[in-house]
Coordinates of C-alpha atoms and ligand atoms in Angstrom, one line a residue:
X1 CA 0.0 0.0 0.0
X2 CA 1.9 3.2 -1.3
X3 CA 0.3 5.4 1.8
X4 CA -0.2 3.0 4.8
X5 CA -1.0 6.0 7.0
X6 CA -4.2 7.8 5.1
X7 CA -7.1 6.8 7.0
X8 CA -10.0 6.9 4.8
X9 CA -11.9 9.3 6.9
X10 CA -14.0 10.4 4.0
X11 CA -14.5 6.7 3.3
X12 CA -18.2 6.0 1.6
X13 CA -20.3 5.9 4.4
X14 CA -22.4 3.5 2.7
X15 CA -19.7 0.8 3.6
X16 CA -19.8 1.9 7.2
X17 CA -20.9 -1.3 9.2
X18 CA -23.7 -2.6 11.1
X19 CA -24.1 -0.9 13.5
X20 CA -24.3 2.3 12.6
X21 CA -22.4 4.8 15.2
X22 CA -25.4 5.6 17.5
X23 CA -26.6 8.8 15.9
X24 CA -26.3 12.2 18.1
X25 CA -29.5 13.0 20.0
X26 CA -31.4 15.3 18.5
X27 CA -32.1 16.8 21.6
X28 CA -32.1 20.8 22.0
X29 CA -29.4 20.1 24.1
X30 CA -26.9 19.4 21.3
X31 CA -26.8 23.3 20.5
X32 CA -26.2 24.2 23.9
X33 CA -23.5 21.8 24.6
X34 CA -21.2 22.2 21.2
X35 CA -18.3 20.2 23.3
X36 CA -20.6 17.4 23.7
X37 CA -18.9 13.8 24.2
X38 CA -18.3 12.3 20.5
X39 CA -19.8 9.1 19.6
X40 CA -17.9 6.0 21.4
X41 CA -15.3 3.9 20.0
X42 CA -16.3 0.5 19.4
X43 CA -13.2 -2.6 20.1
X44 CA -14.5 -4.1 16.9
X45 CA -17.5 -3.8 14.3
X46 CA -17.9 -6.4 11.6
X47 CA -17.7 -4.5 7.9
X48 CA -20.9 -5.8 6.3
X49 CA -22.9 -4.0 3.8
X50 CA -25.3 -4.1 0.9
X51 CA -23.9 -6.5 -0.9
X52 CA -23.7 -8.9 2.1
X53 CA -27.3 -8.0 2.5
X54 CA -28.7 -9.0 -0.9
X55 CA -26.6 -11.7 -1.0
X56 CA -28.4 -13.0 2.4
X57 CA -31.5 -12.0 0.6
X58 CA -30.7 -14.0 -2.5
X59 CA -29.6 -16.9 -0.6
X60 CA -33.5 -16.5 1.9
X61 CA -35.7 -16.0 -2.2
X62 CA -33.9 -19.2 -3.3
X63 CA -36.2 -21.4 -1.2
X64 CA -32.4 -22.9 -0.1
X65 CA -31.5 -21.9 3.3
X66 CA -29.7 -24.9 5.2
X67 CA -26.8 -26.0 3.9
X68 CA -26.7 -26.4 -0.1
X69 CA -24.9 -25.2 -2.9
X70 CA -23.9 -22.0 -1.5
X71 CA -21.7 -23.3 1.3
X72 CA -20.4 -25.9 -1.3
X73 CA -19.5 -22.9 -2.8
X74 CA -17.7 -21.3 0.2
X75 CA -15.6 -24.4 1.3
X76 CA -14.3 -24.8 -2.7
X77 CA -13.4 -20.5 -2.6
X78 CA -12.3 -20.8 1.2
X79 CA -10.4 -23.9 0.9
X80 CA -8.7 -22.4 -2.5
X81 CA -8.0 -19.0 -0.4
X82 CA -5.8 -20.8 2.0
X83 CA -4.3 -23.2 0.0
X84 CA -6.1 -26.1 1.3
X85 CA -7.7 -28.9 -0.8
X86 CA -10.3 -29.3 1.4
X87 CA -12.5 -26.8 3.4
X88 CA -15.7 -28.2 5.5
X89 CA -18.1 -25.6 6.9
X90 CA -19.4 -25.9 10.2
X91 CA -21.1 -23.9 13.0
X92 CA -18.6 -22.4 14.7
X93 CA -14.7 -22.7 15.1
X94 CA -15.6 -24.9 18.5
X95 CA -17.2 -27.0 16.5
X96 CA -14.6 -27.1 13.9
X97 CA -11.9 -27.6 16.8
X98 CA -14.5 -30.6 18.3
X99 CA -14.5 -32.3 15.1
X100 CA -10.9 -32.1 14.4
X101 CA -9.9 -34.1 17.6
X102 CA -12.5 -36.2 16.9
X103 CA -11.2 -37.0 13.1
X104 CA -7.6 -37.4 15.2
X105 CA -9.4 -40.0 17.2
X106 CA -8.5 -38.8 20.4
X107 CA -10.3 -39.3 23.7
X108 CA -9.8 -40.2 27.3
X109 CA -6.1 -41.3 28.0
X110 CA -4.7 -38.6 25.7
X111 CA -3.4 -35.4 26.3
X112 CA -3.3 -32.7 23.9
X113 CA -1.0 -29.6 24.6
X114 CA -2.7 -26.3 24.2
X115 CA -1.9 -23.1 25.2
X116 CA -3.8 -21.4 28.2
X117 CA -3.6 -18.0 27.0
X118 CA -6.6 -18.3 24.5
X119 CA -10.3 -17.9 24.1
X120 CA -11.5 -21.1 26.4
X121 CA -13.0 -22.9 23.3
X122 CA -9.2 -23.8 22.5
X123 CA -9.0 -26.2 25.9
X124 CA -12.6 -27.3 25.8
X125 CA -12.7 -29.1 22.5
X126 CA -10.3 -31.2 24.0
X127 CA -12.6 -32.2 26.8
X128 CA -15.3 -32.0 24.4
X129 CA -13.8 -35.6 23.3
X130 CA -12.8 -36.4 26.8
X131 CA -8.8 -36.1 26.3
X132 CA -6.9 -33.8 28.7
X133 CA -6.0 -30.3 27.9
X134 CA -2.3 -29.3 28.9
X135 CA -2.0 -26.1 29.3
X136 CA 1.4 -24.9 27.6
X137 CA 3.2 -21.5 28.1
X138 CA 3.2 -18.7 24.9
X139 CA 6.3 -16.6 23.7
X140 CA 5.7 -13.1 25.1
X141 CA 6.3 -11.4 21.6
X142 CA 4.1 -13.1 20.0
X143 CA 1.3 -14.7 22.2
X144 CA 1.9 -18.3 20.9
X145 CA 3.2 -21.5 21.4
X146 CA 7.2 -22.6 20.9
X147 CA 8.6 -25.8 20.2
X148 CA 10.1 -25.3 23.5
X149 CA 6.9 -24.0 25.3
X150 CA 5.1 -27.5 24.1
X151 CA 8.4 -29.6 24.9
X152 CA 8.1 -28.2 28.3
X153 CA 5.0 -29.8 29.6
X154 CA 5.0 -32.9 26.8
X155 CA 4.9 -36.4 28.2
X156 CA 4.6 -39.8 27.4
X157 CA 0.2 -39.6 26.5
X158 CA 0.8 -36.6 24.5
X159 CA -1.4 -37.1 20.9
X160 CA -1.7 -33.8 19.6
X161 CA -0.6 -30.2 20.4
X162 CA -3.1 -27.5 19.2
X163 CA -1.4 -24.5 17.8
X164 CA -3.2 -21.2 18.0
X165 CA -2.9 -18.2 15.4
X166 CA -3.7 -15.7 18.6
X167 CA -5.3 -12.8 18.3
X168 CA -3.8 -12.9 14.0
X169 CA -0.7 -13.1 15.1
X170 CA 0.9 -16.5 13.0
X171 CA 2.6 -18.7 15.0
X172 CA 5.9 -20.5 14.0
X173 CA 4.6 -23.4 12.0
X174 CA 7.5 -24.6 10.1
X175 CA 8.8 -25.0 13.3
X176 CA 5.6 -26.3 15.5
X177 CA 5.5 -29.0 12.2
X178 CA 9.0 -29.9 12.5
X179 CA 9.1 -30.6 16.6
X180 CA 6.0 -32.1 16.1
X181 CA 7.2 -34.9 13.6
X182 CA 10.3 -35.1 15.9
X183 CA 7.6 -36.4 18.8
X184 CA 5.3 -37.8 16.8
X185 CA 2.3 -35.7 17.6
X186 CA -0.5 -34.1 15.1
X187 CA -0.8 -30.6 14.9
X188 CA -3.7 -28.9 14.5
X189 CA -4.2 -25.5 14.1
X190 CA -6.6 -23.1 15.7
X191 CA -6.9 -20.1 13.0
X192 CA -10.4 -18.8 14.1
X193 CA -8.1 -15.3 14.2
X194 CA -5.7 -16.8 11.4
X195 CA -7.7 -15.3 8.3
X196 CA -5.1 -13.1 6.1
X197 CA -2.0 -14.0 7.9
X198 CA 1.1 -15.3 6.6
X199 CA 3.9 -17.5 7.1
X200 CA 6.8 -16.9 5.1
X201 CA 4.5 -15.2 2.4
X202 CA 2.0 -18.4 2.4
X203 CA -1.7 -18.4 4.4
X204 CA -1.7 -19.7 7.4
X205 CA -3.6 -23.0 7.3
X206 CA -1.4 -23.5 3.9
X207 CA 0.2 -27.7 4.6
X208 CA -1.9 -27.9 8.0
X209 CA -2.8 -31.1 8.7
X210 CA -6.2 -29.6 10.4
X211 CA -6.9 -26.2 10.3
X212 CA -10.3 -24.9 12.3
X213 CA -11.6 -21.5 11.3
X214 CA -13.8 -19.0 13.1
X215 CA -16.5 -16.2 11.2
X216 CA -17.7 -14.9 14.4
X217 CA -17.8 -11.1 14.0
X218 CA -15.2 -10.4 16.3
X219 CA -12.8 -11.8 13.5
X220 CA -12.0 -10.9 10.7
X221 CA -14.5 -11.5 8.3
X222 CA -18.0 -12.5 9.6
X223 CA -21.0 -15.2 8.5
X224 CA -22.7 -14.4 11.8
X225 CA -21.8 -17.5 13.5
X226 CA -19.6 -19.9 11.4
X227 CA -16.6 -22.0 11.3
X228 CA -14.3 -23.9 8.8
X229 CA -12.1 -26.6 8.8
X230 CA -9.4 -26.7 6.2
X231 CA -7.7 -30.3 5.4
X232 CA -5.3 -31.8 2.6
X233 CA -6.4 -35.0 3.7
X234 CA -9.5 -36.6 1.3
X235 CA -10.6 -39.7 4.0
X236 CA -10.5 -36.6 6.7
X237 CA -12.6 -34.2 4.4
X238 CA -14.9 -36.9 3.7
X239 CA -15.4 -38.3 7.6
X240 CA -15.4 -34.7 8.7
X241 CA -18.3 -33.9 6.4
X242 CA -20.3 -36.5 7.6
X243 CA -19.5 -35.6 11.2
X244 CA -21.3 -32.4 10.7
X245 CA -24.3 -34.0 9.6
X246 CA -25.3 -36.6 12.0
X247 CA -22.8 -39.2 10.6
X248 CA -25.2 -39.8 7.6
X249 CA -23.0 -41.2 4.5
X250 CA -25.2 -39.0 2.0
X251 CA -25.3 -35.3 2.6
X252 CA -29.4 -34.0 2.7
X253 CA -28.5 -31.8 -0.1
X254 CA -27.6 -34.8 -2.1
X255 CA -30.4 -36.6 -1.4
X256 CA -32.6 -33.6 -2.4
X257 CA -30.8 -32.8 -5.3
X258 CA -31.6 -37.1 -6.4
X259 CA -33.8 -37.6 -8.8
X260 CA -34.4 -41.0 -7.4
X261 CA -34.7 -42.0 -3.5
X262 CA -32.2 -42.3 -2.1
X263 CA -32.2 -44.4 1.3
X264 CA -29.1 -42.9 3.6
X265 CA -27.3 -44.1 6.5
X266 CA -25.9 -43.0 9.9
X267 CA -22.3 -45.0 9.8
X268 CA -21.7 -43.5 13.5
X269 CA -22.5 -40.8 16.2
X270 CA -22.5 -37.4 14.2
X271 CA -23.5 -34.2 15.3
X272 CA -25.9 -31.2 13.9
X273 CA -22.9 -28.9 13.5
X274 CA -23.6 -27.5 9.5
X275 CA -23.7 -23.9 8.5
X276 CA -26.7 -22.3 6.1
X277 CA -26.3 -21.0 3.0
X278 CA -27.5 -17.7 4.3
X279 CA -24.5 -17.7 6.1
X280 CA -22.3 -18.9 3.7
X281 CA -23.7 -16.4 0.6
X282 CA -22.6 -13.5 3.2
X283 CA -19.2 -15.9 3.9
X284 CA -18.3 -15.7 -0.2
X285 CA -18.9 -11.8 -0.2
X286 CA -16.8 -11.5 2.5
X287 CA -14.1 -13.5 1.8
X288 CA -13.8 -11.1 -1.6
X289 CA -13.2 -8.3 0.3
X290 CA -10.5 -10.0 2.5
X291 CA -7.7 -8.4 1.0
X292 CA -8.8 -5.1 1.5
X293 CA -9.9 -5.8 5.0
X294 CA -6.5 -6.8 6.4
X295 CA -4.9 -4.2 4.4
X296 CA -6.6 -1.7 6.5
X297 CA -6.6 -3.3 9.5
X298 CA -2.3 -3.3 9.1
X299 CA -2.8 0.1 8.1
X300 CA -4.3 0.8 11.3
X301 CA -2.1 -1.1 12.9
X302 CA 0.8 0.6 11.5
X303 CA -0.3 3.9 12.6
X304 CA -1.2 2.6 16.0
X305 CA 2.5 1.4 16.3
X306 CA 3.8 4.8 15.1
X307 CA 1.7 7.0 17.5
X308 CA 2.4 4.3 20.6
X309 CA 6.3 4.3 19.9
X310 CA 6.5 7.5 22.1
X311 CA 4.0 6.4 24.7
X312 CA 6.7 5.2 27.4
X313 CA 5.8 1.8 29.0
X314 CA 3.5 0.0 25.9
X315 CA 4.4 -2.2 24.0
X316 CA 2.1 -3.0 20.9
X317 CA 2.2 -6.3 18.9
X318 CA 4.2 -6.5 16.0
X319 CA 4.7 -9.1 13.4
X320 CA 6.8 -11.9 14.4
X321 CA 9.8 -12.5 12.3
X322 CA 8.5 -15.6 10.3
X323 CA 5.6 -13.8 9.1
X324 CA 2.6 -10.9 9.0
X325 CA -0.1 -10.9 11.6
X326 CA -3.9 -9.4 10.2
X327 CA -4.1 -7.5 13.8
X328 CA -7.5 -9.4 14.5
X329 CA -6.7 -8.4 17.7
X330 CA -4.8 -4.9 18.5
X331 CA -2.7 -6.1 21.9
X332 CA -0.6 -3.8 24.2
X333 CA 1.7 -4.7 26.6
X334 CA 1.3 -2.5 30.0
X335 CA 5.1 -2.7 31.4
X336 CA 5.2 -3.6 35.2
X337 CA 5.9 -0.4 36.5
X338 CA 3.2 1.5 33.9
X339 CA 1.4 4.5 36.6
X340 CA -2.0 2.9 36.4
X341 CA -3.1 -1.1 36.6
X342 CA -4.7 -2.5 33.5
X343 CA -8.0 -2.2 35.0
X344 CA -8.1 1.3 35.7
X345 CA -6.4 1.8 32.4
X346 CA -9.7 0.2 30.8
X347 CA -11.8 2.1 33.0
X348 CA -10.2 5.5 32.0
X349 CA -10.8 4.4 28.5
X350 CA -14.5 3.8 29.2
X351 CA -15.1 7.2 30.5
X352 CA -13.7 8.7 27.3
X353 CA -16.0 6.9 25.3
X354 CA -13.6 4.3 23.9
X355 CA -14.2 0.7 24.5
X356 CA -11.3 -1.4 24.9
X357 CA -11.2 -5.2 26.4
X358 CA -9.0 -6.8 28.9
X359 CA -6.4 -9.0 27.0
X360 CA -6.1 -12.9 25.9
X361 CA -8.3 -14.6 28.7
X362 CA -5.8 -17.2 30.5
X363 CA -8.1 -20.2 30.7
X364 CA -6.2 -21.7 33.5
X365 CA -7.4 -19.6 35.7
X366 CA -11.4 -19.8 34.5
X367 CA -13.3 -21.5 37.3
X368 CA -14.1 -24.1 34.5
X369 CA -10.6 -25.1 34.9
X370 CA -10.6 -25.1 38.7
X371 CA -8.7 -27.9 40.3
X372 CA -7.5 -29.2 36.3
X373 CA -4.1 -28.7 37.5
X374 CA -1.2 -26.8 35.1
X375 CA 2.4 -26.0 34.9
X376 CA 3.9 -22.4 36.1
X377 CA 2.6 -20.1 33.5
X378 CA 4.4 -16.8 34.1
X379 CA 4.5 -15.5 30.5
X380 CA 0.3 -16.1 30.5
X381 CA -0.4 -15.2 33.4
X382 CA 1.5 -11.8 32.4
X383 CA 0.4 -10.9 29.0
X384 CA -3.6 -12.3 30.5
X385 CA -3.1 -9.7 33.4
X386 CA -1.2 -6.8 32.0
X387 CA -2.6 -6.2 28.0
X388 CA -5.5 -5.2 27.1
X389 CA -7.0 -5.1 23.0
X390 CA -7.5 -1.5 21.7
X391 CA -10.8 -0.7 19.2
X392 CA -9.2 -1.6 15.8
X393 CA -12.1 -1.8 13.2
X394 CA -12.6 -1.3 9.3
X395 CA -14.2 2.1 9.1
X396 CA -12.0 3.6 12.3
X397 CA -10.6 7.1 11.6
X398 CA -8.0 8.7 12.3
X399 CA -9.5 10.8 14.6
X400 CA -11.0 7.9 16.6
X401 CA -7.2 6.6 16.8
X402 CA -5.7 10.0 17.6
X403 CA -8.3 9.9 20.8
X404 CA -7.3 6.7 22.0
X405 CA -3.5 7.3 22.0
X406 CA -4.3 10.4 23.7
X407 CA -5.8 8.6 27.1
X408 CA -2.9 6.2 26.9
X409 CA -0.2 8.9 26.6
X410 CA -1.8 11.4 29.4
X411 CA -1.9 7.9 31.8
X412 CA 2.0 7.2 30.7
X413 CA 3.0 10.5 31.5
X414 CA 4.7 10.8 28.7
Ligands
PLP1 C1 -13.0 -17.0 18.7 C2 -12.1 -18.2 19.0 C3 -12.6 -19.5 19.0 C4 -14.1 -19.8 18.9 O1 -14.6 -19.4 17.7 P1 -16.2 -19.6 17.5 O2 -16.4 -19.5 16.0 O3 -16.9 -18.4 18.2 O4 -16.6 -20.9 18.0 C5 -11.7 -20.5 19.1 N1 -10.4 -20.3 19.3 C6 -9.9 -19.0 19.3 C7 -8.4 -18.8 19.4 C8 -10.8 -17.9 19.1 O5 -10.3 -16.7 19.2

């Protein structure tokens, strides 16, 4: 991008998101109070617009809503997008993650390293299929997992380690795939934020033996709800398909496509875990505009980085060295002596009418984890307490960015 910096603040507001910036109150208050608080800052809004909308609307007119030719559609565009040969939709990235372990035929015995520092869907797909999650320390650059994080709590009943892209920030694959072929361990990947990175110029997802996807609107492009699973593997593609629909050998929209009957079977416990081609006609638009989304979003990112480098006592994520992050998730690091506690950092930000969120949840210390047991976790437990994710979101001006630097430098006094 020749000018990384220019915000579009004049951009079309027809492609400003749902939802709209609340609108001012036309109250006769508004002219006496000209220094009224501006609208508030979102984290994160989804960029959707009318050509999501009609293609929802298409999708609803065509009589086809569940899953049919428009997710077909999807997986083959998705699947090609990341380099995959496979893609299967599903409901959500948890169900994509539950699926994966189950097509890795794991269950109670196992263990399968994950790291703690993640959304808690990571660790509970793994006791979804009754294995054990281990809960692995991250890098502190980056967020993720290390061959040496994972070879640090690895043991004799490890099956798998599941990788995290976190917060858009790749991790080390080419390593991860190399320790884990040393140990003899699957890898699968959880890219639910992984959309539009890279490794080494390649998607992330590109040579992963499992990849699980997420479309929730807090990433980076949105179905609603929605998940993907991404696989080289034909017997996997073809098991996991079934998976999704109740373990039935023929998929419904084959059978209704048939001009004959067609009498299916159940060849073992599925689950209801399909996506609709509602979702998946608003999937295909956005997956069109992905380039451009994660262009802006490191544009914004860029700037963020610029404005922060003379905030004392931050430190913003970065690309890691093997690769470029789509800054899902904007992350700063508060240092240990920073004036004010994370907390109160996010509650100065509320009050200026900017919504910001405590960092990467540590899931070790959930009470869903209570008594599960882990391994010190100093680098988690550290990013968990002290970061926090600033708004970072298509449409996001300059002006919007300007006042959220602004808190963070008057708290840094610097
Ligand atoms: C959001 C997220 C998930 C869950 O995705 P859903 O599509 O909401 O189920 C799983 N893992 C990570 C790392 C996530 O950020």
């Amino acid at each position: 991008m020749s000018a990384p910096y220019s915000a579009p603040d004049d951009a079309p507001v027809s492609a400003q998101a749902f939802p709209a910036a609340p609108a001012a109150p036309a109250s006769p208050d508004r002219l006496r109070a000209p220094d009224a608080a501006p609208p508030r800052i979102p984290v994160m809004v989804p960029w959707l617009g009318e050509e999501e909308a009609q293609a929802a609307a298409d999708a609803v007119l065509s009589g086809w809503v569940a899953q049919g030719p428009r997710v077909a559609a999807f997986e083959r565009a998705f699947a090609e997008r990341v380099g995959a040969e496979h893609g299967i939709a599903v409901s959500s990235c948890t169900t994509a993650l539950h699926l994966a372990l189950i097509a890795l035929d794991l269950g109670p015995g196992d263990e399968v390293v994950v790291p703690s520092l993640s959304f808690i869907a990571t660790a509970n797909a793994v006791r979804y299929v009754g294995a054990r999650p281990v809960f692995a320390d991250v890098e502190e650059a980056t967020g993720n997992l290390t061959p040496a994080t994972v070879d640090a709590v690895r043991t004799p009943r490890t099956k798998a380690v599941l990788a995290v892209h976190q917060g858009g920030v790749p991790a080390d694959v080419h390593a991860l795939r190399a320790a884990c072929a040393d140990w003899d361990v699957a890898l699968v990947e959880d890219a639910a934020c992984g959309i539009g990175a890279t490794v080494g110029g390649k998607s992330v997802g590109q040579g992963a033996l499992l990849a699980a996807w997420s479309f929730h609107p807090r990433k980076v492009i949105t179905t609603g709800e929605g998940g993907m699973l991404t696989t080289d593997d034909a017997q996997w593609a073809e098991r996991l398909r079934r998976l999704r629909e109740h373990g039935m050998n023929v998929s419904a929209a084959q059978r209704h496509a048939s001009s004959k009957p067609i009498v299916e079977s159940y060849l073992e416990v599925g689950y209801n875990y399909r996506m609709t081609d509602i979702q998946a006609a608003v999937g295909l638009v956005q997956l069109g505009r992905l380039d451009e989304i994660v262009a802006r979003r490191r544009a914004l990112a860029a700037r963020y980085a610029e404005l922060l480098s003379e905030v004392p006592g931050l430190r913003p994520v970065r690309d890691p060295g093997h690769g470029q992050g789509n800054f899902q998730s904007y992350w700063v690091l508060l240092a240990e002596d920073f004036p004010v506690g994370r907390d109160e950092l996010l509650a100065l930000l509320s009050e200026a009418g900017i919504s910001a969120r405590r960092g990467i949840m540590a899931s070790h210390l959930e009470p869903a984890y209570a008594g599960h047991g882990a391994a010190p976790l100093p680098v988690t437990e550290r990013i968990s307490r002290d970061s926090l994710i600033l708004p970072l979101f298509h449409t996001m001006t300059q002006d919007e960015q300007d006042r959220v630097v602004a808190v963070l430098r008057e708290q840094a006094g610097g």
